[in-house]
Amino acid sequence: MSQNTILAAGDEAEALLDEAINLATLCVSAESIGCMTACYMKTIEYTKGRQQFGQPISKFQVLQHRMVDMFMETEVCKSLLYKAMLECDSDQDTKTKSVSALKYQIGTSGRLVSQEAVQLHGGMGVSDEMLIGHYLKKLVAIDALFGNSDYHLKKFATSSIDLSDGLISDLEKLTNKQKNSYQLFFDKIPTSQKLNLVLNLKDLQKKNLISQ
């Protein structure tokens, strides 16, 4: 390959590749938000027409709460998308961190919204005749693109907190050692608050509230 065909090399090439991945992540994230919006809109439409006990199931408060949760998860993702887009456009230093926060939220919220939509539709939700099942498959696929939610949560944590390799190792050991004790607690935390929990890890270590 001649030198004339090489666009970039070394650190410059790595920076360009990271920028391309960030922009691609923004694109698939926007697509997933569209899928989530369609999921809760179609779910609202379906529940208004589905009759049970002599009234539309959309009047049942428990189902209303679940549809509100779907809406809130979508709006959180939308806000993170706007933030990441603005930071990428202005080339801010925090753009990579914001993209990771967005991709993490997209992965977790996408699964929640699509699974709720399928369940509220019943067996029809996974039939080929309805789009809900296709949205579920699409959101699962998007989560795997350019790093899944677990990957971006770890990436966000390491870019947000200046942890040494030793501290990261200690945290990983702590997680493995006390996995059964903390997993149930972590699973109960709303997805919108998990990022804040990660941000507080350093302070907890300093105050010895988490043993090493």
Tab-separated table of C-alpha atoms in Angstrom:
chain	number	residue	atom	x	y	z
A	1	MET	CA	0.000	0.000	0.000
A	2	SER	CA	1.445	3.348	-1.007
A	3	GLN	CA	1.700	6.301	1.345
A	4	ASN	CA	-0.754	8.240	-0.815
A	5	THR	CA	-3.560	5.821	0.082
A	6	ILE	CA	-3.033	6.064	3.863
A	7	LEU	CA	-5.409	8.591	5.375
A	8	ALA	CA	-3.988	8.528	8.893
A	9	ALA	CA	-1.707	6.530	11.154
A	10	GLY	CA	-0.883	6.163	14.830
A	11	ASP	CA	-2.713	8.371	17.311
A	12	GLU	CA	-4.438	10.303	14.538
A	13	ALA	CA	-5.925	7.122	13.089
A	14	GLU	CA	-7.055	5.986	16.534
A	15	ALA	CA	-8.731	9.349	17.172
A	16	LEU	CA	-10.530	9.232	13.823
A	17	LEU	CA	-11.716	5.685	14.493
A	18	ASP	CA	-13.027	6.667	17.934
A	19	GLU	CA	-14.848	9.621	16.388
A	20	ALA	CA	-16.441	7.373	13.750
A	21	ILE	CA	-17.559	4.898	16.419
A	22	ASN	CA	-19.031	7.725	18.517
A	23	LEU	CA	-21.027	9.030	15.556
A	24	ALA	CA	-22.191	5.527	14.626
A	25	THR	CA	-23.260	4.960	18.233
A	26	LEU	CA	-25.295	8.168	18.126
A	27	CYS	CA	-27.015	6.963	14.941
A	28	VAL	CA	-28.028	3.552	16.287
A	29	SER	CA	-29.060	5.153	19.588
A	30	ALA	CA	-31.393	7.519	17.748
A	31	GLU	CA	-32.811	4.542	15.874
A	32	SER	CA	-33.434	2.674	19.115
A	33	ILE	CA	-35.225	5.674	20.630
A	34	GLY	CA	-37.506	5.618	17.609
A	35	CYS	CA	-38.178	1.931	18.249
A	36	MET	CA	-38.916	2.569	21.931
A	37	THR	CA	-41.253	5.450	21.068
A	38	ALA	CA	-43.110	3.207	18.639
A	39	CYS	CA	-43.322	0.487	21.293
A	40	TYR	CA	-45.058	2.593	23.899
A	41	MET	CA	-47.256	4.413	21.369
A	42	LYS	CA	-48.471	1.134	19.869
A	43	THR	CA	-48.934	-0.297	23.361
A	44	ILE	CA	-51.121	2.650	24.368
A	45	GLU	CA	-53.152	2.223	21.189
A	46	TYR	CA	-53.554	-1.511	21.760
A	47	THR	CA	-54.578	-1.203	25.420
A	48	LYS	CA	-57.232	1.380	24.534
A	49	GLY	CA	-58.858	-1.061	22.152
A	50	ARG	CA	-58.421	-4.290	24.152
A	51	GLN	CA	-61.494	-4.950	26.295
A	52	GLN	CA	-61.399	-6.886	29.556
A	53	PHE	CA	-64.009	-6.966	32.358
A	54	GLY	CA	-66.199	-4.653	30.303
A	55	GLN	CA	-63.662	-1.845	29.879
A	56	PRO	CA	-60.415	-1.065	28.019
A	57	ILE	CA	-57.380	-2.464	29.818
A	58	SER	CA	-55.782	0.991	29.498
A	59	LYS	CA	-58.003	2.048	32.418
A	60	PHE	CA	-56.292	-0.392	34.783
A	61	GLN	CA	-53.950	1.616	36.993
A	62	VAL	CA	-51.271	-1.067	37.192
A	63	LEU	CA	-50.970	-1.116	33.395
A	64	GLN	CA	-50.962	2.683	33.285
A	65	HIS	CA	-47.980	2.715	35.640
A	66	ARG	CA	-46.105	0.284	33.427
A	67	MET	CA	-46.776	2.379	30.335
A	68	VAL	CA	-45.595	5.493	32.192
A	69	ASP	CA	-42.374	3.652	33.031
A	70	MET	CA	-41.942	2.892	29.328
A	71	PHE	CA	-42.408	6.574	28.512
A	72	MET	CA	-39.962	7.719	31.212
A	73	GLU	CA	-37.239	5.300	30.113
A	74	THR	CA	-37.600	6.571	26.540
A	75	GLU	CA	-37.410	10.212	27.628
A	76	VAL	CA	-34.261	9.569	29.680
A	77	CYS	CA	-32.603	8.087	26.590
A	78	LYS	CA	-33.772	11.013	24.484
A	79	SER	CA	-32.239	13.531	26.899
A	80	LEU	CA	-28.930	11.647	26.952
A	81	LEU	CA	-28.964	11.552	23.150
A	82	TYR	CA	-29.371	15.337	22.923
A	83	LYS	CA	-26.521	15.840	25.407
A	84	ALA	CA	-24.182	13.471	23.569
A	85	MET	CA	-25.023	15.020	20.191
A	86	LEU	CA	-24.259	18.531	21.436
A	87	GLU	CA	-20.958	17.462	22.989
A	88	CYS	CA	-19.859	15.566	19.885
A	89	ASP	CA	-20.796	18.515	17.678
A	90	SER	CA	-18.764	20.937	19.813
A	91	ASP	CA	-15.933	18.378	20.232
A	92	GLN	CA	-15.941	18.581	24.029
A	93	ASP	CA	-13.582	16.449	26.100
A	94	THR	CA	-16.520	14.690	27.777
A	95	LYS	CA	-18.107	13.506	24.527
A	96	THR	CA	-16.873	9.911	24.800
A	97	LYS	CA	-18.173	9.664	28.360
A	98	SER	CA	-21.569	11.012	27.297
A	99	VAL	CA	-21.770	8.553	24.405
A	100	SER	CA	-21.038	5.675	26.789
A	101	ALA	CA	-23.703	6.912	29.212
A	102	LEU	CA	-26.164	7.070	26.328
A	103	LYS	CA	-25.310	3.607	25.001
A	104	TYR	CA	-25.606	2.068	28.465
A	105	GLN	CA	-29.034	3.610	28.962
A	106	ILE	CA	-30.128	2.602	25.467
A	107	GLY	CA	-29.226	-1.019	26.156
A	108	THR	CA	-31.018	-1.274	29.502
A	109	SER	CA	-34.037	0.890	28.657
A	110	GLY	CA	-34.478	-0.682	25.228
A	111	ARG	CA	-34.851	-4.133	26.701
A	112	LEU	CA	-37.219	-2.924	29.417
A	113	VAL	CA	-39.494	-0.973	27.056
A	114	SER	CA	-39.677	-3.668	24.395
A	115	GLN	CA	-40.242	-6.473	26.905
A	116	GLU	CA	-43.005	-4.504	28.606
A	117	ALA	CA	-44.597	-3.854	25.216
A	118	VAL	CA	-44.531	-7.557	24.377
A	119	GLN	CA	-46.027	-8.514	27.722
A	120	LEU	CA	-48.808	-5.921	27.545
A	121	HIS	CA	-49.682	-7.165	24.054
A	122	GLY	CA	-49.777	-10.757	25.262
A	123	GLY	CA	-48.994	-13.599	22.864
A	124	MET	CA	-49.715	-11.321	19.913
A	125	GLY	CA	-46.632	-9.286	20.818
A	126	VAL	CA	-44.252	-11.934	19.495
A	127	SER	CA	-46.197	-12.765	16.345
A	128	ASP	CA	-44.737	-11.828	12.973
A	129	GLU	CA	-47.922	-9.966	12.102
A	130	MET	CA	-47.231	-7.288	14.722
A	131	LEU	CA	-44.240	-4.945	14.827
A	132	ILE	CA	-43.684	-5.192	18.588
A	133	GLY	CA	-41.731	-8.439	18.356
A	134	HIS	CA	-39.584	-6.998	15.574
A	135	TYR	CA	-38.819	-3.936	17.698
A	136	LEU	CA	-37.710	-6.231	20.517
A	137	LYS	CA	-35.295	-8.060	18.228
A	138	LYS	CA	-33.998	-4.772	16.825
A	139	LEU	CA	-33.340	-3.287	20.261
A	140	VAL	CA	-31.505	-6.415	21.399
A	141	ALA	CA	-29.342	-6.216	18.264
A	142	ILE	CA	-28.619	-2.505	18.790
A	143	ASP	CA	-27.504	-3.195	22.360
A	144	ALA	CA	-24.791	-5.493	20.988
A	145	LEU	CA	-23.507	-2.947	18.438
A	146	PHE	CA	-20.348	-0.957	19.301
A	147	GLY	CA	-20.267	-2.415	22.813
A	148	ASN	CA	-23.209	-3.558	24.926
A	149	SER	CA	-24.546	-1.870	28.063
A	150	ASP	CA	-22.123	-3.683	30.397
A	151	TYR	CA	-19.141	-2.598	28.300
A	152	HIS	CA	-20.211	1.038	28.238
A	153	LEU	CA	-21.044	1.083	31.950
A	154	LYS	CA	-17.479	0.013	32.711
A	155	LYS	CA	-16.119	2.464	30.140
A	156	PHE	CA	-18.172	5.286	31.665
A	157	ALA	CA	-16.968	4.411	35.152
A	158	THR	CA	-13.286	4.327	34.224
A	159	SER	CA	-13.534	7.602	32.294
A	160	SER	CA	-15.496	9.362	35.046
A	161	ILE	CA	-13.419	8.307	38.013
A	162	ASP	CA	-9.631	8.440	38.017
A	163	LEU	CA	-9.113	4.941	39.374
A	164	SER	CA	-5.728	3.270	39.485
A	165	ASP	CA	-5.295	-0.263	38.173
A	166	GLY	CA	-5.015	-1.492	41.736
A	167	LEU	CA	-8.307	0.062	42.785
A	168	ILE	CA	-10.083	-1.324	39.730
A	169	SER	CA	-8.723	-4.754	40.611
A	170	ASP	CA	-9.948	-4.352	44.195
A	171	LEU	CA	-13.423	-3.371	43.014
A	172	GLU	CA	-13.559	-6.386	40.726
A	173	LYS	CA	-12.506	-8.662	43.572
A	174	LEU	CA	-15.126	-7.104	45.806
A	175	THR	CA	-17.808	-7.680	43.198
A	176	ASN	CA	-16.816	-11.326	42.752
A	177	LYS	CA	-16.504	-11.954	46.476
A	178	GLN	CA	-19.808	-10.371	47.463
A	179	LYS	CA	-21.749	-10.902	44.239
A	180	ASN	CA	-24.644	-12.731	45.901
A	181	SER	CA	-24.972	-10.025	48.557
A	182	TYR	CA	-24.935	-7.009	46.248
A	183	GLN	CA	-26.539	-8.335	43.065
A	184	LEU	CA	-30.097	-8.222	44.408
A	185	PHE	CA	-29.552	-4.670	45.686
A	186	PHE	CA	-28.056	-3.496	42.372
A	187	ASP	CA	-30.854	-5.089	40.320
A	188	LYS	CA	-33.475	-3.151	42.285
A	189	ILE	CA	-31.884	0.219	41.481
A	190	PRO	CA	-33.683	2.077	38.649
A	191	THR	CA	-31.588	2.114	35.500
A	192	SER	CA	-31.521	5.914	35.519
A	193	GLN	CA	-29.709	5.843	38.909
A	194	LYS	CA	-27.093	3.162	38.258
A	195	LEU	CA	-24.714	5.620	36.601
A	196	ASN	CA	-24.875	7.859	39.668
A	197	LEU	CA	-24.036	4.848	41.839
A	198	VAL	CA	-20.930	4.177	39.773
A	199	LEU	CA	-19.857	7.805	40.110
A	200	ASN	CA	-19.961	7.496	43.907
A	201	LEU	CA	-17.677	4.459	44.103
A	202	LYS	CA	-14.540	6.525	44.624
A	203	ASP	CA	-16.066	8.514	47.487
A	204	LEU	CA	-17.261	5.331	49.133
A	205	GLN	CA	-13.767	3.878	48.941
A	206	LYS	CA	-12.222	7.025	50.441
A	207	LYS	CA	-14.666	6.980	53.358
A	208	ASN	CA	-14.070	3.250	53.886
A	209	LEU	CA	-17.789	2.596	53.457
A	210	ILE	CA	-16.856	-0.221	51.098
A	211	SER	CA	-14.171	-2.592	52.350
A	212	GLN	CA	-11.406	-3.610	49.963
